[in-house]
Amino acid sequence: MPFSIEQVRAMLISVNLPVDQTGLNALVEGLINFQSDQAVLGRYEHLLKVPKYESLDVFESKAHAKQFNATLQSSNLLPYGDKAIRYDDKSISDLLAYNIITSEDVIGENEIRFDPMPKMLHLVTSKFGATNHSNSIYVDENRALEFVEYFKDFSLLNWAKIQEDPNFPLSYDVLMAGKDLWDWDKISASGKIRFDEFTIDLLSEFLNFSILCKNPHAQWNNSLIEKYQDKINFKSLSSSPYLPFHHDWRYFYESKLDLPSLVKNPRVYWDLELFERYIKPTFSDNYLVKKDDIFFQLISYGRLSTSVISECEKLLDQKITIDRYVRRNSDGYRDYSTEHKLWEFFTTNPNIFWDDELFLRYYKKIEIRAIRGKIRLSVRSLSELKDYIVPYNTGDIEDYDGNVDVYPAQPLFEVIKNKCSIYGLNYDNFLKNEISWWGTFNSNEFLNPSINAILKRYFGIRDEHLLTVAR
């Protein structure tokens, strides 16, 4: 015998689902499960756009389930997040009359706001599956644990998509509640989790340490490395921004570190002690640098101290043969070899910090336009260099017609103004040096962040008129 609306409401109450919170989907489930009165289903047909079926067996067939699932999506009856759904006046009147919603749910003309209760989702997906919806599920941060505990045995949900959703919180409690659901390799690589020592210890049974070592968010320390050294990938660890300082390496894992990865790690500051311990032993008598040498990698990528640079100054005068691909015409590339001083690779090292001492010592030896590291000079240094002209230069790479980039001779500040921070700059010496450094006042020329600060503070120039320096 078909169930009445009141009987369906009683069933909903028995499973602790408040009928005034999105009872619509629950009502659909009740009508389907219990072969409800076709007249009652007809009352909601204009709402649901659900075709009438003669029997539950027919309705449960895969084809009809798929059709009904598509109908639910097209009629917006699977609300996620804080979403308003529009209905006609008759629909809202029916929902109010049967206590499926309350007047508080009606937030505007013909608009109802539904709360995406996990139980509502269960009532729908338990019949039709939710694999296709898993990447659209919004779960409030405060209800993530409840969501996982409720659905962890629910195989139709696509948990791989859920864990990758940037809005889905992955706390320790959530991870443990669904420990058999997650792809732990992807968890180990995740940037959503703060992998400090406490968290790594708690999750150590499940984490993939080879992958975790590559995760820049994993905060390694000596205690962690000592505890898990049998699981750690030391080549990946050698590149970690959280690698402990080198004074601690020698105690228990120095021999396991990967030297090529270390020289490229900006975390590692190559002072003279470190250089003499790791790099100098690779030198032979009358050492000639080759492009595969660890020293070549060090000067190209290493974060070097001034003392190490001084130690290597003579070596940087050496030339090295490098194969270059140069575009000649529309037929492709021509490969040829050229000799380049090591100073060129030192200049393009992104981890070199060009302070007053380093810049003033070597600015005539390098191609200033090629500097990729940070430059920070004092007002005094810039004043000393205000008359220096950076020489004419041509690039190496040819275009289709065989042309190369040409850089005309320019005043130093014109070359470095977009990438040089100035310290010691204040209002007085700004006015004193403005004419000699930058010419006629024009805010579009002041691209330097230090100068922007002066312009904003003393001249009232707004942010939208200051050009941001690309770092």
Short mmCIF file of C-alpha atoms in Angstrom, two decimals:
data_model
loop_
_atom_site.label_atom_id
_atom_site.label_comp_id
_atom_site.label_asym_id
_atom_site.label_seq_id
_atom_site.Cartn_x
_atom_site.Cartn_y
_atom_site.Cartn_z
CA MET A 1 0.00 0.00 0.00
CA PRO A 2 1.42 3.41 -0.92
CA PHE A 3 2.69 5.59 1.90
CA SER A 4 1.18 8.97 2.65
CA ILE A 5 3.15 12.17 3.03
CA GLU A 6 2.75 12.00 6.80
CA GLN A 7 4.11 8.44 6.86
CA VAL A 8 7.12 9.52 4.80
CA ARG A 9 7.68 12.44 7.20
CA ALA A 10 7.56 10.01 10.12
CA MET A 11 10.19 7.83 8.45
CA LEU A 12 12.43 10.85 7.91
CA ILE A 13 12.11 11.83 11.55
CA SER A 14 13.02 8.27 12.55
CA VAL A 15 16.44 8.66 10.90
CA ASN A 16 16.97 12.01 12.65
CA LEU A 17 16.77 14.06 9.47
CA PRO A 18 14.99 17.37 10.22
CA VAL A 19 12.33 17.74 7.56
CA ASP A 20 12.79 21.50 7.60
CA GLN A 21 16.36 21.11 6.31
CA THR A 22 16.33 20.05 2.72
CA GLY A 23 13.72 17.39 3.14
CA LEU A 24 13.04 17.54 -0.55
CA ASN A 25 15.74 15.05 -1.54
CA ALA A 26 14.87 12.85 1.41
CA LEU A 27 11.25 12.91 0.31
CA VAL A 28 12.27 11.80 -3.17
CA GLU A 29 14.21 8.90 -1.65
CA GLY A 30 11.24 7.97 0.52
CA LEU A 31 8.88 7.99 -2.42
CA ILE A 32 11.25 5.84 -4.45
CA ASN A 33 12.05 3.35 -1.72
CA PHE A 34 8.51 2.80 -0.60
CA GLN A 35 6.61 2.70 -3.94
CA SER A 36 4.73 5.83 -2.97
CA ASP A 37 1.42 7.02 -4.23
CA GLN A 38 1.70 8.08 -7.88
CA ALA A 39 -0.62 10.98 -7.18
CA VAL A 40 1.76 12.26 -4.50
CA LEU A 41 4.70 11.86 -6.87
CA GLY A 42 2.67 13.68 -9.49
CA ARG A 43 2.24 16.63 -7.11
CA TYR A 44 6.02 17.12 -7.21
CA GLU A 45 6.50 16.25 -10.87
CA HIS A 46 6.60 19.90 -11.89
CA LEU A 47 9.33 20.35 -9.26
CA LEU A 48 11.41 17.28 -9.94
CA LYS A 49 10.68 16.65 -13.60
CA VAL A 50 10.86 12.95 -12.73
CA PRO A 51 9.03 10.55 -15.07
CA LYS A 52 6.49 8.23 -13.47
CA TYR A 53 7.47 4.58 -13.17
CA GLU A 54 5.19 1.63 -12.65
CA SER A 55 7.42 -0.40 -10.37
CA LEU A 56 10.42 -0.05 -8.11
CA ASP A 57 12.25 -2.73 -10.13
CA VAL A 58 12.01 -0.67 -13.28
CA PHE A 59 13.03 2.48 -11.43
CA GLU A 60 16.12 0.78 -10.00
CA SER A 61 17.40 -0.29 -13.41
CA LYS A 62 20.75 1.22 -14.32
CA ALA A 63 19.42 3.10 -17.30
CA HIS A 64 16.62 4.76 -15.36
CA ALA A 65 18.86 5.45 -12.39
CA LYS A 66 21.30 7.20 -14.72
CA GLN A 67 18.43 9.16 -16.27
CA PHE A 68 17.11 10.17 -12.85
CA ASN A 69 20.59 11.12 -11.70
CA ALA A 70 20.93 13.42 -14.73
CA THR A 71 17.49 14.86 -13.94
CA LEU A 72 18.60 15.69 -10.40
CA GLN A 73 21.64 17.52 -11.72
CA SER A 74 19.74 19.43 -14.40
CA SER A 75 17.05 20.53 -11.95
CA ASN A 76 19.60 21.75 -9.36
CA LEU A 77 18.38 19.38 -6.66
CA LEU A 78 21.90 18.57 -5.49
CA PRO A 79 22.87 21.84 -3.80
CA TYR A 80 26.47 22.20 -2.61
CA GLY A 81 27.75 25.00 -0.46
CA ASP A 82 25.74 28.11 0.24
CA LYS A 83 23.57 27.94 -2.86
CA ALA A 84 20.15 29.45 -3.57
CA ILE A 85 17.74 27.54 -5.84
CA ARG A 86 14.83 29.18 -7.66
CA TYR A 87 11.32 27.67 -7.76
CA ASP A 88 7.92 28.92 -8.80
CA ASP A 89 5.31 30.13 -6.28
CA LYS A 90 3.36 26.87 -6.42
CA SER A 91 6.46 24.82 -5.61
CA ILE A 92 7.35 26.92 -2.58
CA SER A 93 3.74 26.82 -1.37
CA ASP A 94 3.74 23.01 -1.56
CA LEU A 95 7.06 22.76 0.28
CA LEU A 96 5.84 25.07 3.04
CA ALA A 97 2.50 23.25 3.30
CA TYR A 98 4.16 19.91 3.96
CA ASN A 99 6.76 21.34 6.36
CA ILE A 100 9.57 20.36 4.02
CA ILE A 101 10.93 23.86 4.42
CA THR A 102 10.19 26.70 6.84
CA SER A 103 9.64 30.36 6.09
CA GLU A 104 13.23 30.99 7.24
CA ASP A 105 14.48 28.96 4.28
CA VAL A 106 12.79 31.34 1.84
CA ILE A 107 15.40 34.06 1.43
CA GLY A 108 13.97 36.00 -1.49
CA GLU A 109 11.31 35.95 -4.14
CA ASN A 110 11.12 32.34 -5.41
CA GLU A 111 14.46 31.48 -3.76
CA ILE A 112 15.17 28.76 -1.21
CA ARG A 113 18.51 28.19 0.50
CA PHE A 114 19.36 24.59 1.35
CA ASP A 115 21.90 23.32 3.86
CA PRO A 116 23.93 20.49 2.26
CA MET A 117 23.57 18.02 5.11
CA PRO A 118 25.73 14.90 4.77
CA LYS A 119 22.66 12.74 5.48
CA MET A 120 20.81 14.36 2.60
CA LEU A 121 23.73 13.50 0.35
CA HIS A 122 23.65 9.94 1.66
CA LEU A 123 19.95 9.55 0.93
CA VAL A 124 20.48 10.51 -2.69
CA THR A 125 23.82 8.86 -3.40
CA SER A 126 23.00 5.57 -1.66
CA LYS A 127 20.47 4.97 -4.41
CA PHE A 128 22.20 6.41 -7.43
CA GLY A 129 25.88 6.80 -6.59
CA ALA A 130 27.94 9.97 -6.40
CA THR A 131 31.15 9.19 -8.24
CA ASN A 132 30.45 11.95 -10.72
CA HIS A 133 29.67 14.42 -7.96
CA SER A 134 32.67 13.80 -5.72
CA ASN A 135 34.71 16.63 -7.20
CA SER A 136 31.86 19.08 -6.55
CA ILE A 137 31.20 18.32 -2.91
CA TYR A 138 31.65 21.27 -0.61
CA VAL A 139 32.41 20.27 2.99
CA ASP A 140 32.63 22.89 5.68
CA GLU A 141 35.96 22.81 7.53
CA ASN A 142 34.17 22.21 10.82
CA ARG A 143 32.23 19.25 9.41
CA ALA A 144 34.96 17.43 7.49
CA LEU A 145 35.47 14.85 10.24
CA GLU A 146 31.74 14.20 10.42
CA PHE A 147 31.63 13.83 6.63
CA VAL A 148 34.47 11.28 6.53
CA GLU A 149 33.17 9.25 9.47
CA TYR A 150 29.71 9.10 7.95
CA PHE A 151 30.77 8.16 4.42
CA LYS A 152 33.98 6.18 4.92
CA ASP A 153 32.27 2.89 4.04
CA PHE A 154 30.49 4.46 1.10
CA SER A 155 32.33 3.05 -1.91
CA LEU A 156 30.57 5.13 -4.57
CA LEU A 157 32.29 8.34 -3.52
CA ASN A 158 35.48 9.20 -5.38
CA TRP A 159 37.82 9.82 -2.45
CA ALA A 160 40.81 10.51 -4.70
CA LYS A 161 39.01 13.56 -6.08
CA ILE A 162 37.80 14.61 -2.66
CA GLN A 163 41.29 14.62 -1.10
CA GLU A 164 42.66 16.67 -4.03
CA ASP A 165 39.99 19.33 -3.67
CA PRO A 166 41.87 22.44 -2.43
CA ASN A 167 38.90 23.31 -0.20
CA PHE A 168 38.74 19.93 1.54
CA PRO A 169 40.56 20.17 4.90
CA LEU A 170 43.04 17.41 5.76
CA SER A 171 43.59 17.56 9.50
CA TYR A 172 45.12 14.70 11.46
CA ASP A 173 41.69 13.62 12.75
CA VAL A 174 40.25 13.63 9.22
CA LEU A 175 43.20 11.63 7.87
CA MET A 176 42.93 9.04 10.61
CA ALA A 177 39.16 8.73 10.27
CA GLY A 178 39.60 7.79 6.62
CA LYS A 179 43.07 6.25 6.71
CA ASP A 180 42.07 3.44 4.32
CA LEU A 181 40.47 5.87 1.86
CA TRP A 182 43.37 8.12 0.97
CA ASP A 183 46.08 7.90 -1.64
CA TRP A 184 48.98 8.27 0.79
CA ASP A 185 51.51 8.96 -1.96
CA LYS A 186 49.52 12.06 -2.85
CA ILE A 187 49.08 12.92 0.81
CA SER A 188 52.87 12.73 1.21
CA ALA A 189 53.25 15.26 -1.61
CA SER A 190 50.44 17.53 -0.44
CA GLY A 191 50.97 21.20 0.26
CA LYS A 192 47.78 21.35 2.37
CA ILE A 193 49.42 19.73 5.40
CA ARG A 194 52.03 21.24 7.70
CA PHE A 195 54.51 18.39 7.93
CA ASP A 196 56.36 19.29 11.11
CA GLU A 197 57.97 16.72 13.40
CA PHE A 198 54.78 16.16 15.40
CA THR A 199 52.67 15.48 12.30
CA ILE A 200 55.29 13.29 10.61
CA ASP A 201 55.61 11.17 13.76
CA LEU A 202 51.84 10.71 13.95
CA LEU A 203 51.52 9.74 10.28
CA SER A 204 54.83 7.89 9.85
CA GLU A 205 53.08 4.52 9.45
CA PHE A 206 51.27 5.74 6.33
CA LEU A 207 53.56 8.31 4.68
CA ASN A 208 55.80 7.59 1.71
CA PHE A 209 59.11 9.05 2.89
CA SER A 210 60.70 9.02 -0.56
CA ILE A 211 57.95 11.34 -1.74
CA LEU A 212 57.85 13.31 1.51
CA CYS A 213 61.54 14.19 1.08
CA LYS A 214 60.62 16.00 -2.16
CA ASN A 215 57.81 17.94 -0.48
CA PRO A 216 59.01 21.53 0.13
CA HIS A 217 56.52 21.81 3.01
CA ALA A 218 58.13 19.02 5.04
CA GLN A 219 60.04 20.64 7.91
CA TRP A 220 63.03 18.41 8.46
CA ASN A 221 65.33 18.61 11.46
CA ASN A 222 68.13 16.43 12.81
CA SER A 223 65.83 14.54 15.13
CA LEU A 224 63.52 13.52 12.27
CA ILE A 225 66.39 12.58 9.98
CA GLU A 226 67.98 10.42 12.64
CA LYS A 227 64.69 8.63 13.42
CA TYR A 228 63.73 7.89 9.82
CA GLN A 229 67.08 7.70 8.04
CA ASP A 230 66.32 4.15 6.87
CA LYS A 231 63.22 5.42 5.04
CA ILE A 232 64.57 8.73 3.76
CA ASN A 233 65.57 9.47 0.17
CA PHE A 234 68.73 11.48 0.84
CA LYS A 235 69.04 12.70 -2.74
CA SER A 236 65.65 14.39 -2.45
CA LEU A 237 66.39 15.55 1.09
CA SER A 238 69.55 17.25 -0.20
CA SER A 239 67.30 19.63 -2.18
CA SER A 240 64.92 20.38 0.70
CA PRO A 241 64.53 24.01 1.83
CA TYR A 242 64.31 22.62 5.38
CA LEU A 243 67.61 20.74 5.27
CA PRO A 244 69.40 21.47 8.58
CA PHE A 245 72.52 23.63 8.50
CA HIS A 246 75.70 21.87 7.48
CA HIS A 247 77.31 22.00 10.92
CA ASP A 248 75.04 19.09 11.87
CA TRP A 249 75.52 16.90 8.80
CA ARG A 250 78.77 15.30 9.83
CA TYR A 251 77.33 13.61 12.88
CA PHE A 252 75.23 10.87 11.35
CA TYR A 253 74.27 11.35 7.69
CA GLU A 254 76.94 13.39 5.93
CA SER A 255 78.03 10.53 3.65
CA LYS A 256 74.44 9.93 2.51
CA LEU A 257 73.81 13.42 1.13
CA ASP A 258 73.84 14.03 -2.62
CA LEU A 259 76.47 16.63 -3.53
CA PRO A 260 74.99 17.71 -6.93
CA SER A 261 71.68 18.40 -5.18
CA LEU A 262 73.39 20.22 -2.33
CA VAL A 263 75.16 22.71 -4.58
CA LYS A 264 71.82 23.74 -6.15
CA ASN A 265 69.97 24.03 -2.84
CA PRO A 266 69.58 27.75 -1.95
CA ARG A 267 69.22 26.71 1.69
CA VAL A 268 72.90 25.69 1.76
CA TYR A 269 75.22 28.64 2.29
CA TRP A 270 78.62 27.74 0.92
CA ASP A 271 81.11 29.32 3.28
CA LEU A 272 84.84 28.61 3.10
CA GLU A 273 84.66 25.72 5.57
CA LEU A 274 82.00 23.92 3.53
CA PHE A 275 83.76 24.65 0.24
CA GLU A 276 87.07 23.21 1.45
CA ARG A 277 85.38 20.12 2.88
CA TYR A 278 83.24 19.16 -0.13
CA ILE A 279 84.38 20.96 -3.29
CA LYS A 280 88.11 21.51 -3.09
CA PRO A 281 88.91 17.78 -2.78
CA THR A 282 87.45 17.35 -6.29
CA PHE A 283 90.14 19.63 -7.77
CA SER A 284 93.15 18.07 -9.45
CA ASP A 285 96.55 19.66 -10.05
CA ASN A 286 96.32 22.39 -12.69
CA TYR A 287 92.56 21.95 -12.51
CA LEU A 288 90.65 22.75 -15.72
CA VAL A 289 86.92 23.15 -15.23
CA LYS A 290 84.51 21.04 -17.30
CA LYS A 291 80.78 21.51 -17.64
CA ASP A 292 80.06 18.20 -15.85
CA ASP A 293 82.18 19.12 -12.81
CA ILE A 294 80.61 19.75 -9.43
CA PHE A 295 82.47 23.07 -9.33
CA PHE A 296 80.71 24.21 -12.51
CA GLN A 297 77.35 23.37 -10.87
CA LEU A 298 78.40 25.26 -7.74
CA ILE A 299 79.22 28.52 -9.51
CA SER A 300 76.10 28.22 -11.68
CA TYR A 301 73.61 27.57 -8.86
CA GLY A 302 75.26 27.67 -5.42
CA ARG A 303 74.62 30.29 -2.76
CA LEU A 304 78.21 31.45 -2.32
CA SER A 305 79.88 33.51 0.36
CA THR A 306 82.21 36.35 -0.58
CA SER A 307 85.17 34.37 0.78
CA VAL A 308 84.41 31.43 -1.54
CA ILE A 309 84.05 33.75 -4.53
CA SER A 310 87.44 35.29 -3.72
CA GLU A 311 88.95 31.81 -3.44
CA CYS A 312 87.60 30.90 -6.89
CA GLU A 313 88.34 34.17 -8.69
CA LYS A 314 91.20 32.81 -10.81
CA LEU A 315 89.20 29.74 -11.80
CA LEU A 316 86.38 31.98 -13.02
CA ASP A 317 88.74 33.43 -15.62
CA GLN A 318 88.89 30.03 -17.31
CA LYS A 319 86.91 29.38 -20.46
CA ILE A 320 84.67 26.41 -21.00
CA THR A 321 83.28 24.98 -24.23
CA ILE A 322 79.49 24.87 -24.36
CA ASP A 323 77.27 23.51 -27.13
CA ARG A 324 74.61 26.05 -28.11
CA TYR A 325 71.59 25.68 -30.33
CA VAL A 326 71.13 28.74 -32.52
CA ARG A 327 68.12 29.25 -34.77
CA ARG A 328 69.36 30.01 -38.28
CA ASN A 329 66.26 29.86 -40.49
CA SER A 330 62.85 28.28 -40.83
CA ASP A 331 64.44 24.88 -41.46
CA GLY A 332 65.40 24.47 -37.83
CA TYR A 333 68.48 24.85 -35.60
CA ARG A 334 72.19 24.78 -36.16
CA ASP A 335 74.31 23.32 -33.38
CA TYR A 336 77.68 24.87 -32.74
CA SER A 337 80.19 25.10 -29.89
CA THR A 338 81.44 28.28 -28.29
CA GLU A 339 83.83 29.17 -25.51
CA HIS A 340 82.55 31.13 -22.55
CA LYS A 341 84.26 32.42 -19.45
CA LEU A 342 82.98 30.96 -16.22
CA TRP A 343 82.15 34.52 -15.15
CA GLU A 344 79.12 34.28 -17.45
CA PHE A 345 77.66 31.36 -15.51
CA PHE A 346 78.53 32.97 -12.20
CA THR A 347 76.66 36.12 -13.31
CA THR A 348 73.47 34.23 -14.17
CA ASN A 349 73.50 32.30 -10.87
CA PRO A 350 70.10 33.15 -9.30
CA ASN A 351 71.41 32.54 -5.76
CA ILE A 352 74.20 35.14 -5.80
CA PHE A 353 73.42 38.19 -3.66
CA TRP A 354 75.01 41.30 -5.13
CA ASP A 355 75.75 43.60 -2.21
CA ASP A 356 78.01 46.66 -2.27
CA GLU A 357 81.21 44.69 -1.73
CA LEU A 358 80.57 42.09 -4.43
CA PHE A 359 79.14 44.47 -7.02
CA LEU A 360 81.87 47.11 -6.68
CA ARG A 361 84.57 44.44 -6.92
CA TYR A 362 83.31 42.67 -10.06
CA TYR A 363 80.96 44.93 -12.02
CA LYS A 364 83.55 45.45 -14.77
CA LYS A 365 84.16 41.69 -15.13
CA ILE A 366 80.55 40.69 -15.71
CA GLU A 367 77.70 41.39 -18.12
CA ILE A 368 75.49 43.39 -15.74
CA ARG A 369 72.38 42.90 -17.90
CA ALA A 370 72.64 39.12 -17.32
CA ILE A 371 72.46 39.28 -13.50
CA ARG A 372 69.66 37.05 -12.20
CA GLY A 373 70.36 37.29 -8.47
CA LYS A 374 69.19 40.07 -6.16
CA ILE A 375 71.04 43.39 -6.20
CA ARG A 376 71.01 45.62 -3.12
CA LEU A 377 73.22 48.72 -3.23
CA SER A 378 73.64 51.73 -1.00
CA VAL A 379 73.01 55.32 -2.05
CA ARG A 380 76.76 55.90 -1.71
CA SER A 381 77.63 53.08 -4.14
CA LEU A 382 75.13 54.29 -6.70
CA SER A 383 76.53 57.80 -6.41
CA GLU A 384 80.03 56.47 -7.05
CA LEU A 385 78.80 54.59 -10.12
CA LYS A 386 76.49 57.25 -11.55
CA ASP A 387 78.86 58.00 -14.44
CA TYR A 388 79.57 54.36 -15.32
CA ILE A 389 78.32 53.35 -18.76
CA VAL A 390 77.47 49.67 -19.30
CA PRO A 391 79.15 48.75 -22.62
CA TYR A 392 77.43 47.80 -25.86
CA ASN A 393 76.71 44.08 -26.06
CA THR A 394 75.06 41.54 -28.34
CA GLY A 395 73.19 38.40 -27.41
CA ASP A 396 74.04 34.83 -28.41
CA ILE A 397 70.74 33.63 -29.85
CA GLU A 398 69.90 34.40 -33.46
CA ASP A 399 66.39 34.69 -34.90
CA TYR A 400 65.15 33.20 -38.19
CA ASP A 401 66.96 35.88 -40.18
CA GLY A 402 70.26 35.44 -38.37
CA ASN A 403 69.83 38.61 -36.26
CA VAL A 404 70.80 38.84 -32.60
CA ASP A 405 69.63 41.10 -29.80
CA VAL A 406 71.67 44.28 -29.51
CA TYR A 407 72.08 46.13 -26.21
CA PRO A 408 73.31 49.72 -26.63
CA ALA A 409 75.67 51.35 -24.16
CA GLN A 410 73.61 52.69 -21.24
CA PRO A 411 74.13 54.40 -17.87
CA LEU A 412 74.40 51.83 -15.09
CA PHE A 413 71.24 52.86 -13.29
CA GLU A 414 69.18 52.54 -16.46
CA VAL A 415 70.31 48.90 -16.68
CA ILE A 416 69.73 47.87 -13.05
CA LYS A 417 66.88 50.16 -11.93
CA ASN A 418 64.23 47.43 -12.28
CA LYS A 419 66.05 44.86 -10.15
CA CYS A 420 68.11 46.85 -7.65
CA SER A 421 66.93 47.66 -4.13
CA ILE A 422 68.52 50.77 -2.63
CA TYR A 423 69.21 51.11 1.07
CA GLY A 424 70.01 54.34 2.83
CA LEU A 425 67.52 56.11 0.57
CA ASN A 426 65.54 58.91 2.22
CA TYR A 427 63.70 62.01 1.12
CA ASP A 428 66.73 64.32 1.26
CA ASN A 429 69.17 62.19 -0.73
CA PHE A 430 66.37 61.24 -3.11
CA LEU A 431 65.98 64.92 -4.05
CA LYS A 432 69.75 65.38 -4.11
CA ASN A 433 70.33 62.50 -6.54
CA GLU A 434 67.13 62.58 -8.57
CA ILE A 435 68.49 64.67 -11.43
CA SER A 436 71.83 62.89 -11.75
CA TRP A 437 70.35 59.39 -11.50
CA TRP A 438 67.01 59.47 -13.24
CA GLY A 439 66.64 62.71 -15.18
CA THR A 440 63.38 64.61 -15.33
CA PHE A 441 60.85 63.53 -12.72
CA ASN A 442 58.44 61.01 -14.21
CA SER A 443 56.73 58.44 -12.01
CA ASN A 444 56.68 55.89 -14.83
CA GLU A 445 60.49 55.74 -14.66
CA PHE A 446 60.62 54.91 -10.94
CA LEU A 447 60.31 51.16 -11.01
CA ASN A 448 62.48 50.48 -7.98
CA PRO A 449 60.67 49.37 -4.80
CA SER A 450 62.84 51.62 -2.63
CA ILE A 451 61.97 54.62 -4.79
CA ASN A 452 58.31 53.68 -4.84
CA ALA A 453 58.27 53.93 -1.05
CA ILE A 454 59.68 57.47 -1.23
CA LEU A 455 57.19 58.49 -3.91
CA LYS A 456 54.25 57.13 -1.92
CA ARG A 457 55.28 58.65 1.39
CA TYR A 458 56.43 62.11 0.34
CA PHE A 459 54.76 62.73 -3.00
CA GLY A 460 51.44 60.98 -2.38
CA ILE A 461 51.63 58.94 -5.57
CA ARG A 462 49.06 56.15 -5.42
CA ASP A 463 49.82 52.46 -5.87
CA GLU A 464 48.17 52.25 -9.28
CA HIS A 465 50.71 54.78 -10.61
CA LEU A 466 53.71 52.84 -9.33
CA LEU A 467 54.99 50.01 -11.48
CA THR A 468 55.63 46.77 -9.65
CA VAL A 469 59.05 45.22 -10.14
CA ALA A 470 58.91 41.64 -11.42
CA ARG A 471 61.06 39.43 -9.19
#
